[in-house]
Amino acid sequence: MSLTDLWDRFTAIQPPPASGLILATAVASLAAVLIPAVWRLARNLITITHEGGHALVAVLTGRQLRGIRLHSDTSGLTLARGKPRGLGMILTLSAGYLMPSLLGLAAAAVLATGRVTLLLWTALILLFLVLLVIRNWFGLLSVTVTGAVVFAVSYYAAEQTQAAITYVAVWFLLIGGVKPVLELRGRRRRGGTGSDPDQLARITGVPAGLWIAVFTLANLACLAYGGYLLVQDRVM
């Protein structure tokens, strides 16, 4: 297969899935977020994206990335060297809770063009980049398994199956990106003070509650517009 043929395959436009499939994938993703047993497992995808967001912005703002750790309790940690204050630190801390929703919105925009295979292979590239900076065994396992699933779907699955799984994943990023921010409120009421909004409050003087409100509104906006992109001209 030539490079031209390969590129044509990756950028091929698939016909839009049936409206029933789009709604079914939205319901499945919502269930994955609301059912505790499923959420505990599926949340690893949100954690990978969260820590990847920290890492990406850290590099873009000139910080020295030391690595990412992912833990079995779905928590994570991104280590980077640089000034403990300033715009770079603020952007790096802000990126974590925003990245799943922003990535979901970008993915929804790609899906709206029908380029399912291109989206899957873009996800593979991003996972590979995250894998390069993972610094613990569970993180390696989590990212490798996720990448293997994405590769299997992109290479072996039929078009309809690709579309179904991709829509589930994008809906999950959009819906699942909201829940961790909402959970922050309960965690802070129980005395937690080490979250990203708490660190932002310490370096900016802006209350953590206001940061949480900003993240919540931004992620809800991504969900609303991303959802619109996924259903436009199909369900509406």
PDB file of C-alpha atoms in Angstrom, residues 21-154:
ATOM      1  CA  LEU A  21     -26.894   4.851  17.036  1.00  0.00           C
ATOM      2  CA  ILE A  22     -25.833   8.366  18.023  1.00  0.00           C
ATOM      3  CA  LEU A  23     -28.448   8.532  20.769  1.00  0.00           C
ATOM      4  CA  ALA A  24     -27.606   5.013  21.951  1.00  0.00           C
ATOM      5  CA  THR A  25     -23.912   5.881  22.268  1.00  0.00           C
ATOM      6  CA  ALA A  26     -24.807   9.009  24.233  1.00  0.00           C
ATOM      7  CA  VAL A  27     -26.933   6.950  26.636  1.00  0.00           C
ATOM      8  CA  ALA A  28     -24.167   4.337  26.978  1.00  0.00           C
ATOM      9  CA  SER A  29     -21.619   7.032  27.818  1.00  0.00           C
ATOM     10  CA  LEU A  30     -23.949   8.650  30.337  1.00  0.00           C
ATOM     11  CA  ALA A  31     -24.455   5.262  31.980  1.00  0.00           C
ATOM     12  CA  ALA A  32     -20.680   4.760  32.147  1.00  0.00           C
ATOM     13  CA  VAL A  33     -20.394   8.049  34.044  1.00  0.00           C
ATOM     14  CA  LEU A  34     -23.343   7.444  36.396  1.00  0.00           C
ATOM     15  CA  ILE A  35     -22.809   3.768  37.290  1.00  0.00           C
ATOM     16  CA  PRO A  36     -20.090   3.739  39.982  1.00  0.00           C
ATOM     17  CA  ALA A  37     -18.568   0.356  39.083  1.00  0.00           C
ATOM     18  CA  VAL A  38     -18.238   1.315  35.409  1.00  0.00           C
ATOM     19  CA  TRP A  39     -17.038   4.833  36.209  1.00  0.00           C
ATOM     20  CA  ARG A  40     -14.189   3.536  38.387  1.00  0.00           C
ATOM     21  CA  LEU A  41     -12.793   1.649  35.390  1.00  0.00           C
ATOM     22  CA  ALA A  42     -13.682   4.049  32.581  1.00  0.00           C
ATOM     23  CA  ARG A  43     -12.387   7.052  34.504  1.00  0.00           C
ATOM     24  CA  ASN A  44      -8.837   5.964  33.648  1.00  0.00           C
ATOM     25  CA  LEU A  45      -9.421   7.500  30.200  1.00  0.00           C
ATOM     26  CA  ILE A  46     -10.295  10.824  31.838  1.00  0.00           C
ATOM     27  CA  THR A  47      -7.186  10.577  34.041  1.00  0.00           C
ATOM     28  CA  ILE A  48      -4.924   9.891  31.041  1.00  0.00           C
ATOM     29  CA  THR A  49      -6.379  12.946  29.290  1.00  0.00           C
ATOM     30  CA  HIS A  50      -6.202  15.086  32.440  1.00  0.00           C
ATOM     31  CA  GLU A  51      -2.524  14.366  33.057  1.00  0.00           C
ATOM     32  CA  GLY A  52      -1.757  14.590  29.340  1.00  0.00           C
ATOM     33  CA  GLY A  53      -3.238  18.089  29.399  1.00  0.00           C
ATOM     34  CA  HIS A  54      -0.945  19.117  32.241  1.00  0.00           C
ATOM     35  CA  ALA A  55       2.046  17.654  30.390  1.00  0.00           C
ATOM     36  CA  LEU A  56       1.224  19.268  27.042  1.00  0.00           C
ATOM     37  CA  VAL A  57       0.749  22.754  28.467  1.00  0.00           C
ATOM     38  CA  ALA A  58       3.823  22.384  30.674  1.00  0.00           C
ATOM     39  CA  VAL A  59       5.940  21.730  27.583  1.00  0.00           C
ATOM     40  CA  LEU A  60       4.255  24.499  25.561  1.00  0.00           C
ATOM     41  CA  THR A  61       4.941  27.031  28.326  1.00  0.00           C
ATOM     42  CA  GLY A  62       8.620  26.124  28.568  1.00  0.00           C
ATOM     43  CA  ARG A  63       8.538  23.956  31.674  1.00  0.00           C
ATOM     44  CA  GLN A  64      10.759  20.862  31.913  1.00  0.00           C
ATOM     45  CA  LEU A  65       8.515  17.807  31.907  1.00  0.00           C
ATOM     46  CA  ARG A  66       9.781  15.037  34.179  1.00  0.00           C
ATOM     47  CA  GLY A  67       7.013  12.519  33.636  1.00  0.00           C
ATOM     48  CA  ILE A  68       3.487  11.316  34.347  1.00  0.00           C
ATOM     49  CA  ARG A  69       2.326   8.778  36.922  1.00  0.00           C
ATOM     50  CA  LEU A  70      -1.085   7.098  36.738  1.00  0.00           C
ATOM     51  CA  HIS A  71      -2.415   5.187  39.729  1.00  0.00           C
ATOM     52  CA  SER A  72      -4.877   2.325  40.117  1.00  0.00           C
ATOM     53  CA  ASP A  73      -7.269   4.535  42.136  1.00  0.00           C
ATOM     54  CA  THR A  74      -7.643   6.655  38.933  1.00  0.00           C
ATOM     55  CA  SER A  75      -5.581   9.492  40.368  1.00  0.00           C
ATOM     56  CA  GLY A  76      -2.525  10.812  38.563  1.00  0.00           C
ATOM     57  CA  LEU A  77       0.445  13.119  38.890  1.00  0.00           C
ATOM     58  CA  THR A  78       2.380  15.160  36.344  1.00  0.00           C
ATOM     59  CA  LEU A  79       5.845  16.301  37.372  1.00  0.00           C
ATOM     60  CA  ALA A  80       7.482  19.320  35.743  1.00  0.00           C
ATOM     61  CA  ARG A  81      10.203  21.760  36.691  1.00  0.00           C
ATOM     62  CA  GLY A  82       9.841  25.478  36.342  1.00  0.00           C
ATOM     63  CA  LYS A  83       8.746  28.631  38.113  1.00  0.00           C
ATOM     64  CA  PRO A  84       6.214  27.845  40.860  1.00  0.00           C
ATOM     65  CA  ARG A  85       4.223  30.933  39.897  1.00  0.00           C
ATOM     66  CA  GLY A  86       3.410  32.923  36.803  1.00  0.00           C
ATOM     67  CA  LEU A  87       1.299  32.441  33.697  1.00  0.00           C
ATOM     68  CA  GLY A  88       2.959  29.160  32.706  1.00  0.00           C
ATOM     69  CA  MET A  89       2.136  27.571  36.049  1.00  0.00           C
ATOM     70  CA  ILE A  90      -1.434  28.878  35.945  1.00  0.00           C
ATOM     71  CA  LEU A  91      -2.027  27.498  32.462  1.00  0.00           C
ATOM     72  CA  THR A  92      -0.442  24.155  33.357  1.00  0.00           C
ATOM     73  CA  LEU A  93      -2.611  23.734  36.446  1.00  0.00           C
ATOM     74  CA  SER A  94      -5.736  24.826  34.572  1.00  0.00           C
ATOM     75  CA  ALA A  95      -5.233  22.379  31.715  1.00  0.00           C
ATOM     76  CA  GLY A  96      -5.971  19.177  33.637  1.00  0.00           C
ATOM     77  CA  TYR A  97      -9.675  19.557  34.360  1.00  0.00           C
ATOM     78  CA  LEU A  98     -10.323  21.310  31.041  1.00  0.00           C
ATOM     79  CA  MET A  99      -8.494  18.926  28.704  1.00  0.00           C
ATOM     80  CA  PRO A 100     -10.983  15.984  28.585  1.00  0.00           C
ATOM     81  CA  SER A 101     -13.814  18.315  27.589  1.00  0.00           C
ATOM     82  CA  LEU A 102     -11.672  20.306  25.147  1.00  0.00           C
ATOM     83  CA  LEU A 103     -10.390  17.105  23.554  1.00  0.00           C
ATOM     84  CA  GLY A 104     -13.947  15.788  23.386  1.00  0.00           C
ATOM     85  CA  LEU A 105     -15.041  18.982  21.645  1.00  0.00           C
ATOM     86  CA  ALA A 106     -12.192  18.750  19.116  1.00  0.00           C
ATOM     87  CA  ALA A 107     -12.999  15.085  18.495  1.00  0.00           C
ATOM     88  CA  ALA A 108     -16.680  15.916  18.002  1.00  0.00           C
ATOM     89  CA  ALA A 109     -15.695  18.480  15.367  1.00  0.00           C
ATOM     90  CA  VAL A 110     -13.689  15.807  13.518  1.00  0.00           C
ATOM     91  CA  LEU A 111     -16.523  13.268  13.810  1.00  0.00           C
ATOM     92  CA  ALA A 112     -18.912  15.826  12.368  1.00  0.00           C
ATOM     93  CA  THR A 113     -16.872  15.640   9.140  1.00  0.00           C
ATOM     94  CA  GLY A 114     -17.166  11.824   9.048  1.00  0.00           C
ATOM     95  CA  ARG A 115     -13.430  11.144   9.431  1.00  0.00           C
ATOM     96  CA  VAL A 116     -13.665   8.347  11.997  1.00  0.00           C
ATOM     97  CA  THR A 117     -10.444   6.564  11.026  1.00  0.00           C
ATOM     98  CA  LEU A 118      -8.442   9.790  11.106  1.00  0.00           C
ATOM     99  CA  LEU A 119      -9.737  10.465  14.612  1.00  0.00           C
ATOM    100  CA  LEU A 120      -8.779   6.975  15.791  1.00  0.00           C
ATOM    101  CA  TRP A 121      -5.236   7.274  14.467  1.00  0.00           C
ATOM    102  CA  THR A 122      -4.850  10.743  15.931  1.00  0.00           C
ATOM    103  CA  ALA A 123      -5.843   9.240  19.281  1.00  0.00           C
ATOM    104  CA  LEU A 124      -3.169   6.555  18.801  1.00  0.00           C
ATOM    105  CA  ILE A 125      -0.494   9.191  18.193  1.00  0.00           C
ATOM    106  CA  LEU A 126      -1.528  11.127  21.293  1.00  0.00           C
ATOM    107  CA  LEU A 127      -1.500   7.961  23.414  1.00  0.00           C
ATOM    108  CA  PHE A 128       1.962   7.097  22.118  1.00  0.00           C
ATOM    109  CA  LEU A 129       3.233  10.546  23.118  1.00  0.00           C
ATOM    110  CA  VAL A 130       1.781  10.090  26.600  1.00  0.00           C
ATOM    111  CA  LEU A 131       3.354   6.635  26.814  1.00  0.00           C
ATOM    112  CA  LEU A 132       6.797   8.151  26.245  1.00  0.00           C
ATOM    113  CA  VAL A 133       6.548  10.184  29.456  1.00  0.00           C
ATOM    114  CA  ILE A 134       4.872   7.626  31.736  1.00  0.00           C
ATOM    115  CA  ARG A 135       7.036   6.856  34.761  1.00  0.00           C
ATOM    116  CA  ASN A 136       5.285   3.973  36.581  1.00  0.00           C
ATOM    117  CA  TRP A 137       4.153   0.450  35.763  1.00  0.00           C
ATOM    118  CA  PHE A 138       0.414   0.959  36.203  1.00  0.00           C
ATOM    119  CA  GLY A 139       0.588   3.986  33.937  1.00  0.00           C
ATOM    120  CA  LEU A 140       2.398   1.962  31.282  1.00  0.00           C
ATOM    121  CA  LEU A 141      -0.229  -0.767  31.530  1.00  0.00           C
ATOM    122  CA  SER A 142      -3.155   1.660  31.421  1.00  0.00           C
ATOM    123  CA  VAL A 143      -1.941   3.622  28.395  1.00  0.00           C
ATOM    124  CA  THR A 144      -0.763   0.493  26.538  1.00  0.00           C
ATOM    125  CA  VAL A 145      -4.099  -1.273  26.974  1.00  0.00           C
ATOM    126  CA  THR A 146      -5.982   1.840  25.884  1.00  0.00           C
ATOM    127  CA  GLY A 147      -3.763   2.180  22.822  1.00  0.00           C
ATOM    128  CA  ALA A 148      -4.182  -1.504  21.951  1.00  0.00           C
ATOM    129  CA  VAL A 149      -7.960  -1.156  22.036  1.00  0.00           C
ATOM    130  CA  VAL A 150      -7.859   1.943  19.817  1.00  0.00           C
ATOM    131  CA  PHE A 151      -5.526   0.195  17.343  1.00  0.00           C
ATOM    132  CA  ALA A 152      -7.704  -2.916  17.198  1.00  0.00           C
ATOM    133  CA  VAL A 153     -10.805  -0.837  16.532  1.00  0.00           C
ATOM    134  CA  SER A 154      -9.100   1.294  13.875  1.00  0.00           C
TER     135      SER A 154
END
